Amino acid sequence: MNTFGKLFTLTTFGESHGEAIGGVIDGMPPGIKIDMEFIQAELDRRRPGQSAITTGRSEADKVEVLSGVFEGHSTGCPIGFIVRNTNQHSQDYENMRCLFRPSHADYTYHYKYGVRDHRGGGRSSARITISRVVAGAFAKLVLRKLGISINAYTSQVGDIALEKEYQYYDLTKAEQNNVRCPDEETAWRMEKLITEVKAQGDTIGGIITCVVKGCPAGLGEPEFGKLHAQLGSAMLSINAAKGFEYGDGFNCVKTRGSEQNDVFLPTTESSIPHPATKTNHSGGIQGGISNGQDIYFRVAFKPVATILTEQDTIDMEGNATTLKARGRHDPCVLPRAVPIVEAMTAIVILDNYLQGKAVKL
C-alpha cells in the first residue's frame, strides 16, 4: 500500500534518515507546462526550519525530477523524483533503538514486520509526506488549467479557533504568518500558545480547514468510491490526523432536515453549468458526487507524539523504563501540515476528474 490513486497515482519510497525521499507519479496528462519554481515553493511550505514554532531540522528539500518531463512539459510518461536527506542527526535517536515511544508507530511496526528503523521513525516519519507534496504540486498544475483552486488553512490550535466560516476570510492571507491562519489576530494568539507549549517541552494539536473552489459537478464514484470517502481516506493517511468531517460534519446532528437541506435556486440561464443552491451544508458533495458548489472539510490533528519531557514506557522485552526524547521536533504539526492537506486534496480531485473523462464518451 505504497501507491495512492487510480489513474493519477503516486508511489512513494524512502525513510526519514535514509539517502532520499522519492516517488513515481503515473497518469500525469501530457503537455502540461511544468513550473519547477512553483513545485519547489510548495515543498518550501512543508520543509522544516521555517520559523521558531517548527522543528529546527535544517533541510533544503530540493526536488530533483528524473523522468517524465521534456523541454519543460510533461510527456505523459512516469515522473520519477527524489529529495535527498542532508541533515540527519541519527545519533539523537540512539536511546530509542530498543524502546517503544508512546503513541508512535514503534511497537506496531515492530510487531508487524519484526524489524524497524528507529532513526526518526523510519518509514513512519512525517518526512515521507515530502513525496505527497511533490505529487500534489504536479496535480495543482493541471487543476490550475481547469480553474480549480485549493486553499487550506489552520482554523484551530488547542482551544483557540476562528469564529467564522471560510467565506468570511481572505484565505490567501494564511501564508502571511507562521501559523497559516487567515486572521491576523487569531494567528498571533495561536502562535503565542504554540510558543508557550514548546517552552514546556510539550506539544499541541488543532484543526486544518480546506476549501476547493471551481470543482465541476460529477466527480466521485459510488458505491464505494464516494468523493468524500476518498478525501477522508487521503486525509486520514496523513501522519497525526485523527478526524475528518466535510460540510456541516458533526454539527448537522443539531439541526433538522428542514434546516439542513440545500435548496436549489431556479435559473433560466443555460450558461450556468450546474444549478446553484441557497446553502451549502453538504459541503459540495451529495450522494458521494460533487455538485459544483464549494467543497470544504476539516481535518483534526493530534498533538505531536514526541515530547521533550520524561515519559514512562517499556523496552522491546517488555521491561519498564523511561524515555527522554532528544532531537528536533515540531511542537505543533498544523503549520507544516497545511500544504500536505492541499496536496492530498489535489491528488484526489485530479484523479477523479481523469476517471470522469475516462468513462464519458
Coordinates of C-alpha atoms in Angstrom, one line a residue:
M1 CA 0.0 0.0 0.0
N2 CA 2.7 2.5 -1.0
T3 CA 0.6 3.6 -4.1
F4 CA -2.3 6.1 -3.9
G5 CA -4.8 6.8 -6.7
K6 CA -6.3 5.0 -9.7
L7 CA -5.5 7.0 -12.8
F8 CA -3.3 9.7 -11.4
T9 CA -1.1 7.7 -9.0
L10 CA 1.7 8.3 -6.6
T11 CA 4.1 5.6 -5.4
T12 CA 6.4 6.7 -2.6
F13 CA 9.7 5.4 -1.2
G14 CA 12.3 6.4 1.4
E15 CA 12.8 6.7 5.2
S16 CA 13.4 9.7 7.4
H17 CA 17.1 9.1 7.8
G18 CA 17.8 7.3 4.5
E19 CA 19.5 8.6 1.5
A20 CA 16.5 10.3 0.0
I21 CA 12.7 10.5 -0.1
G22 CA 11.1 10.0 -3.5
G23 CA 8.3 8.9 -5.6
V24 CA 6.9 8.0 -9.0
I25 CA 3.9 9.8 -10.4
D26 CA 1.9 8.0 -13.1
G27 CA -1.0 9.3 -15.1
M28 CA 0.2 12.9 -15.4
P29 CA -1.5 14.3 -18.5
P30 CA 1.0 15.1 -21.3
G31 CA 1.7 18.6 -22.5
I32 CA 1.4 20.4 -19.1
K33 CA 3.9 23.1 -18.6
I34 CA 5.9 22.2 -15.6
D35 CA 6.7 25.1 -13.3
M36 CA 9.6 23.9 -11.2
E37 CA 9.7 27.1 -9.2
F38 CA 6.1 26.5 -8.1
I39 CA 6.8 22.9 -7.2
Q40 CA 9.8 23.9 -5.1
A41 CA 7.7 26.7 -3.5
E42 CA 5.2 24.1 -2.4
L43 CA 7.9 22.0 -0.9
D44 CA 9.3 25.1 0.9
R45 CA 5.9 25.5 2.6
R46 CA 6.3 22.0 4.1
R47 CA 10.0 22.0 4.8
P48 CA 11.4 22.1 8.4
G49 CA 13.1 25.1 10.0
Q50 CA 10.6 27.7 8.7
S51 CA 10.1 29.5 12.0
A52 CA 10.5 29.3 15.7
I53 CA 7.4 27.2 16.0
T54 CA 8.6 24.4 13.7
T55 CA 11.3 21.8 14.1
G56 CA 14.9 23.1 13.9
R57 CA 15.9 20.4 11.4
S58 CA 17.5 22.3 8.5
E59 CA 16.8 20.7 5.2
A60 CA 16.8 22.4 1.8
D61 CA 14.4 19.8 0.4
K62 CA 15.4 20.4 -3.2
V63 CA 13.4 18.2 -5.6
E64 CA 15.2 16.5 -8.5
V65 CA 13.0 15.4 -11.3
L66 CA 14.4 12.3 -13.0
S67 CA 12.0 11.5 -15.8
G68 CA 8.7 12.3 -17.4
V69 CA 9.5 16.0 -18.2
F70 CA 11.0 17.1 -21.5
E71 CA 11.7 20.7 -22.6
G72 CA 9.6 22.0 -19.7
H73 CA 6.5 19.9 -20.3
S74 CA 5.1 16.6 -19.1
T75 CA 5.4 13.8 -21.6
G76 CA 2.7 11.5 -20.2
C77 CA 5.3 9.1 -19.0
P78 CA 6.0 8.3 -15.3
I79 CA 7.6 11.2 -13.4
G80 CA 10.3 10.0 -11.1
F81 CA 11.7 12.3 -8.5
I82 CA 13.8 12.4 -5.3
V83 CA 14.5 14.8 -2.5
R84 CA 17.8 14.0 -0.8
N85 CA 18.1 13.9 3.0
T86 CA 21.0 16.1 4.1
N87 CA 20.6 17.0 7.7
Q88 CA 20.0 13.8 9.7
H89 CA 21.1 13.6 13.3
S90 CA 20.6 9.8 13.7
Q91 CA 22.5 9.8 17.0
D92 CA 19.7 11.7 18.6
Y93 CA 17.6 8.5 18.3
E94 CA 20.1 6.0 19.6
N95 CA 18.5 5.9 23.0
M96 CA 15.3 4.8 21.3
R97 CA 16.7 1.8 19.5
C98 CA 15.3 -0.7 22.0
L99 CA 12.4 1.3 23.3
F100 CA 8.8 1.8 22.2
R101 CA 7.9 5.5 22.2
P102 CA 4.4 6.2 23.5
S103 CA 1.8 6.9 20.7
H104 CA 4.3 6.3 17.9
A105 CA 4.4 3.5 15.3
D106 CA 7.4 1.9 17.0
Y107 CA 5.5 -1.0 18.6
T108 CA 3.1 -1.6 15.7
Y109 CA 5.9 -1.6 13.1
H110 CA 8.0 -4.0 15.2
Y111 CA 5.1 -6.3 15.8
K112 CA 4.0 -6.4 12.1
Y113 CA 7.5 -6.6 10.5
G114 CA 9.8 -7.9 13.2
V115 CA 12.2 -5.1 12.4
R116 CA 12.0 -1.3 12.4
D117 CA 14.2 1.7 11.6
H118 CA 14.4 3.7 14.9
R119 CA 16.1 6.7 13.3
G120 CA 13.4 9.4 13.2
G121 CA 10.7 6.8 12.8
G122 CA 12.0 5.5 9.5
R123 CA 9.1 4.9 7.1
S124 CA 6.5 6.1 9.6
S125 CA 8.1 9.5 9.8
A126 CA 6.1 12.6 8.6
R127 CA 9.1 13.4 6.5
I128 CA 7.7 10.8 4.0
T129 CA 5.0 13.4 3.2
I130 CA 7.5 15.2 1.0
S131 CA 6.5 12.9 -1.9
R132 CA 2.9 13.8 -1.4
V133 CA 3.6 17.5 -1.6
V134 CA 5.6 17.0 -4.9
A135 CA 2.8 14.9 -6.5
G136 CA 0.2 17.4 -5.2
A137 CA 2.1 20.3 -6.8
F138 CA 2.1 18.5 -10.2
A139 CA -1.6 17.8 -9.7
K140 CA -2.2 21.5 -8.9
L141 CA -0.6 22.5 -12.2
V142 CA -3.3 20.5 -14.1
L143 CA -6.1 21.7 -11.8
R144 CA -5.0 25.3 -12.4
K145 CA -5.7 24.9 -16.1
L146 CA -9.2 23.6 -15.2
G147 CA -9.9 26.6 -13.0
I148 CA -9.9 24.6 -9.8
S149 CA -8.2 26.1 -6.7
I150 CA -7.4 24.5 -3.3
N151 CA -6.8 26.5 -0.1
A152 CA -6.2 25.0 3.3
Y153 CA -5.5 26.9 6.5
T154 CA -5.2 26.5 10.2
S155 CA -8.6 27.1 11.7
Q156 CA -7.9 26.0 15.3
V157 CA -4.9 25.3 17.6
G158 CA -5.8 23.9 21.0
D159 CA -8.9 25.9 22.2
I160 CA -8.1 28.9 20.0
A161 CA -10.4 28.8 16.9
L162 CA -11.6 31.0 14.2
E163 CA -15.1 32.2 14.9
K164 CA -16.4 32.4 11.4
E165 CA -16.8 30.1 8.4
Y166 CA -14.3 30.2 5.5
Q167 CA -16.4 32.6 3.4
Y168 CA -15.7 35.4 5.7
Y169 CA -11.9 35.3 5.3
D170 CA -9.4 36.1 2.6
L171 CA -7.7 32.6 2.5
T172 CA -4.7 34.0 0.7
K173 CA -3.7 35.8 3.9
A174 CA -3.0 32.4 5.6
E175 CA 0.5 32.5 4.0
Q176 CA 1.3 35.8 5.7
N177 CA 2.0 34.3 9.1
N178 CA 3.8 31.4 10.7
V179 CA 0.7 29.5 11.7
R180 CA -1.0 29.8 8.3
C181 CA -4.2 31.2 9.7
P182 CA -6.1 33.8 7.6
D183 CA -7.0 36.0 10.5
E184 CA -4.1 38.1 11.8
E185 CA -5.2 38.5 15.4
T186 CA -6.2 34.8 15.8
A187 CA -2.9 33.8 14.2
W188 CA -1.0 35.8 16.8
R189 CA -2.8 34.1 19.6
M190 CA -2.2 30.7 18.1
E191 CA 1.5 31.3 17.7
K192 CA 1.7 32.6 21.3
L193 CA 0.1 29.3 22.5
I194 CA 2.4 27.1 20.4
T195 CA 5.4 29.0 21.8
E196 CA 4.3 28.5 25.3
V197 CA 3.7 24.8 24.8
K198 CA 7.1 24.4 23.2
A199 CA 8.8 26.1 26.1
Q200 CA 7.2 23.5 28.4
G201 CA 8.6 20.6 26.2
D202 CA 5.1 19.7 25.2
T203 CA 3.0 19.7 22.0
I204 CA -0.5 20.7 20.9
G205 CA -2.9 19.8 18.1
G206 CA -5.6 21.5 16.2
I207 CA -7.7 21.6 13.0
I208 CA -7.0 22.4 9.4
T209 CA -9.8 23.5 7.1
C210 CA -9.6 23.0 3.3
V211 CA -11.7 24.6 0.6
V212 CA -11.9 23.5 -3.1
K213 CA -13.4 26.1 -5.5
G214 CA -14.2 25.6 -9.1
C215 CA -14.7 21.9 -8.9
P216 CA -17.1 20.6 -11.5
A217 CA -20.2 18.6 -10.7
G218 CA -20.0 14.8 -11.3
L219 CA -16.7 13.8 -9.5
G220 CA -17.0 10.7 -7.3
E221 CA -17.7 7.0 -7.9
P222 CA -20.5 5.4 -5.9
E223 CA -20.9 2.9 -4.3
F224 CA -17.5 2.6 -2.6
G225 CA -15.7 5.4 -4.3
K226 CA -17.6 8.3 -2.9
L227 CA -15.7 11.6 -3.2
H228 CA -15.9 12.4 0.5
A229 CA -14.8 8.9 1.3
Q230 CA -11.8 9.3 -0.9
L231 CA -11.0 12.6 0.6
G232 CA -11.4 11.1 4.1
S233 CA -9.1 8.3 3.2
A234 CA -6.5 10.7 1.9
M235 CA -6.6 13.0 4.9
L236 CA -6.5 10.2 7.5
S237 CA -3.5 8.7 5.8
I238 CA -1.5 11.9 6.8
N239 CA 0.6 11.5 10.0
A240 CA -1.1 12.6 13.2
A241 CA -4.5 13.0 11.5
K242 CA -7.3 11.8 13.9
G243 CA -10.6 13.0 12.4
F244 CA -12.3 14.1 9.2
E245 CA -15.6 15.8 8.5
Y246 CA -17.0 17.6 5.5
G247 CA -19.8 20.1 5.1
D248 CA -21.5 20.7 8.3
G249 CA -20.0 17.5 9.6
F250 CA -20.9 16.5 13.2
N251 CA -22.7 19.8 13.7
C252 CA -25.5 18.6 11.4
V253 CA -26.9 16.5 14.3
K254 CA -28.1 19.7 16.0
T255 CA -30.3 20.6 13.1
R256 CA -33.5 19.3 11.4
G257 CA -33.9 18.3 7.8
S258 CA -35.8 21.4 7.0
E259 CA -32.7 23.4 8.1
Q260 CA -30.1 21.1 6.7
N261 CA -31.4 20.6 3.1
D262 CA -29.6 22.6 0.4
V263 CA -32.5 24.1 -1.6
F264 CA -31.9 24.6 -5.3
L265 CA -32.3 28.1 -6.8
P266 CA -34.2 28.5 -10.0
T267 CA -32.3 29.6 -13.1
T268 CA -33.1 30.1 -16.8
E269 CA -29.5 30.9 -17.8
S270 CA -28.2 28.0 -19.9
S271 CA -24.6 29.3 -19.5
I272 CA -24.6 28.1 -15.9
P273 CA -23.1 24.6 -15.9
H274 CA -24.9 23.4 -12.8
P275 CA -27.8 24.6 -10.6
A276 CA -26.8 26.7 -7.6
T277 CA -28.1 26.1 -4.1
K278 CA -29.3 28.5 -1.4
T279 CA -27.0 27.0 1.2
N280 CA -24.1 24.5 1.1
H281 CA -24.5 22.4 4.3
S282 CA -23.5 19.4 2.1
G283 CA -20.0 20.7 1.6
G284 CA -20.2 20.4 -2.2
I285 CA -20.8 16.7 -2.2
Q286 CA -24.1 14.8 -2.4
G287 CA -24.6 11.1 -2.8
G288 CA -20.8 10.9 -2.9
I289 CA -20.6 13.0 -6.0
S290 CA -19.5 16.7 -6.3
N291 CA -22.4 19.0 -7.1
G292 CA -20.4 22.0 -8.3
Q293 CA -20.6 24.0 -5.1
D294 CA -17.5 24.7 -2.9
I295 CA -16.1 21.5 -1.3
Y296 CA -15.0 22.2 2.2
F297 CA -13.9 19.9 5.0
R298 CA -11.9 19.8 8.3
V299 CA -9.1 17.6 9.5
A300 CA -8.2 17.2 13.2
F301 CA -4.6 16.6 14.1
K302 CA -3.4 15.3 17.4
P303 CA -0.5 16.8 19.4
V304 CA 2.8 15.5 18.1
A305 CA 3.7 12.3 20.0
T306 CA 7.3 13.3 20.6
I307 CA 7.5 15.4 23.7
L308 CA 10.7 16.6 25.4
T309 CA 9.7 15.6 28.9
E310 CA 10.4 12.3 30.5
Q311 CA 7.8 9.5 29.9
D312 CA 7.3 6.0 31.2
T313 CA 7.5 3.3 28.6
I314 CA 8.8 -0.2 28.0
D315 CA 11.7 -1.7 26.1
M316 CA 11.5 -4.4 23.5
E317 CA 11.5 -7.1 26.2
G318 CA 8.6 -5.5 28.0
N319 CA 10.6 -4.2 30.9
A320 CA 9.5 -0.9 32.4
T321 CA 11.8 2.0 31.6
T322 CA 11.7 5.8 31.0
L323 CA 12.3 7.8 27.8
K324 CA 13.6 11.4 27.4
A325 CA 13.4 12.3 23.7
R326 CA 16.1 14.2 22.1
G327 CA 16.4 15.9 18.7
R328 CA 14.4 18.5 16.7
H329 CA 10.7 18.2 16.7
D330 CA 7.6 20.2 15.9
P331 CA 5.6 21.5 18.9
C332 CA 2.5 21.6 16.6
V333 CA 2.1 19.9 13.2
L334 CA -0.5 22.3 11.9
P335 CA 1.6 24.9 10.0
R336 CA 3.6 22.3 8.0
A337 CA 0.6 20.1 7.5
V338 CA -1.4 22.7 5.6
P339 CA 0.4 22.1 2.3
I340 CA 0.1 18.3 2.8
V341 CA -3.6 18.6 3.1
E342 CA -3.7 20.7 0.0
A343 CA -1.5 18.2 -1.9
M344 CA -3.6 15.1 -1.0
T345 CA -6.8 17.1 -2.0
A346 CA -5.3 17.9 -5.3
I347 CA -4.4 14.3 -6.0
V348 CA -7.9 13.1 -5.2
I349 CA -9.6 15.8 -7.2
L350 CA -7.4 15.3 -10.3
D351 CA -7.7 11.5 -10.1
N352 CA -11.5 11.7 -10.0
Y353 CA -11.5 14.3 -12.8
L354 CA -9.5 11.9 -15.0
Q355 CA -11.8 9.0 -14.1
G356 CA -14.8 11.1 -15.1
K357 CA -13.2 11.8 -18.5
A358 CA -12.4 8.1 -19.0
V359 CA -16.0 6.9 -18.5
K360 CA -17.8 9.6 -20.5
L361 CA -17.9 9.1 -24.3

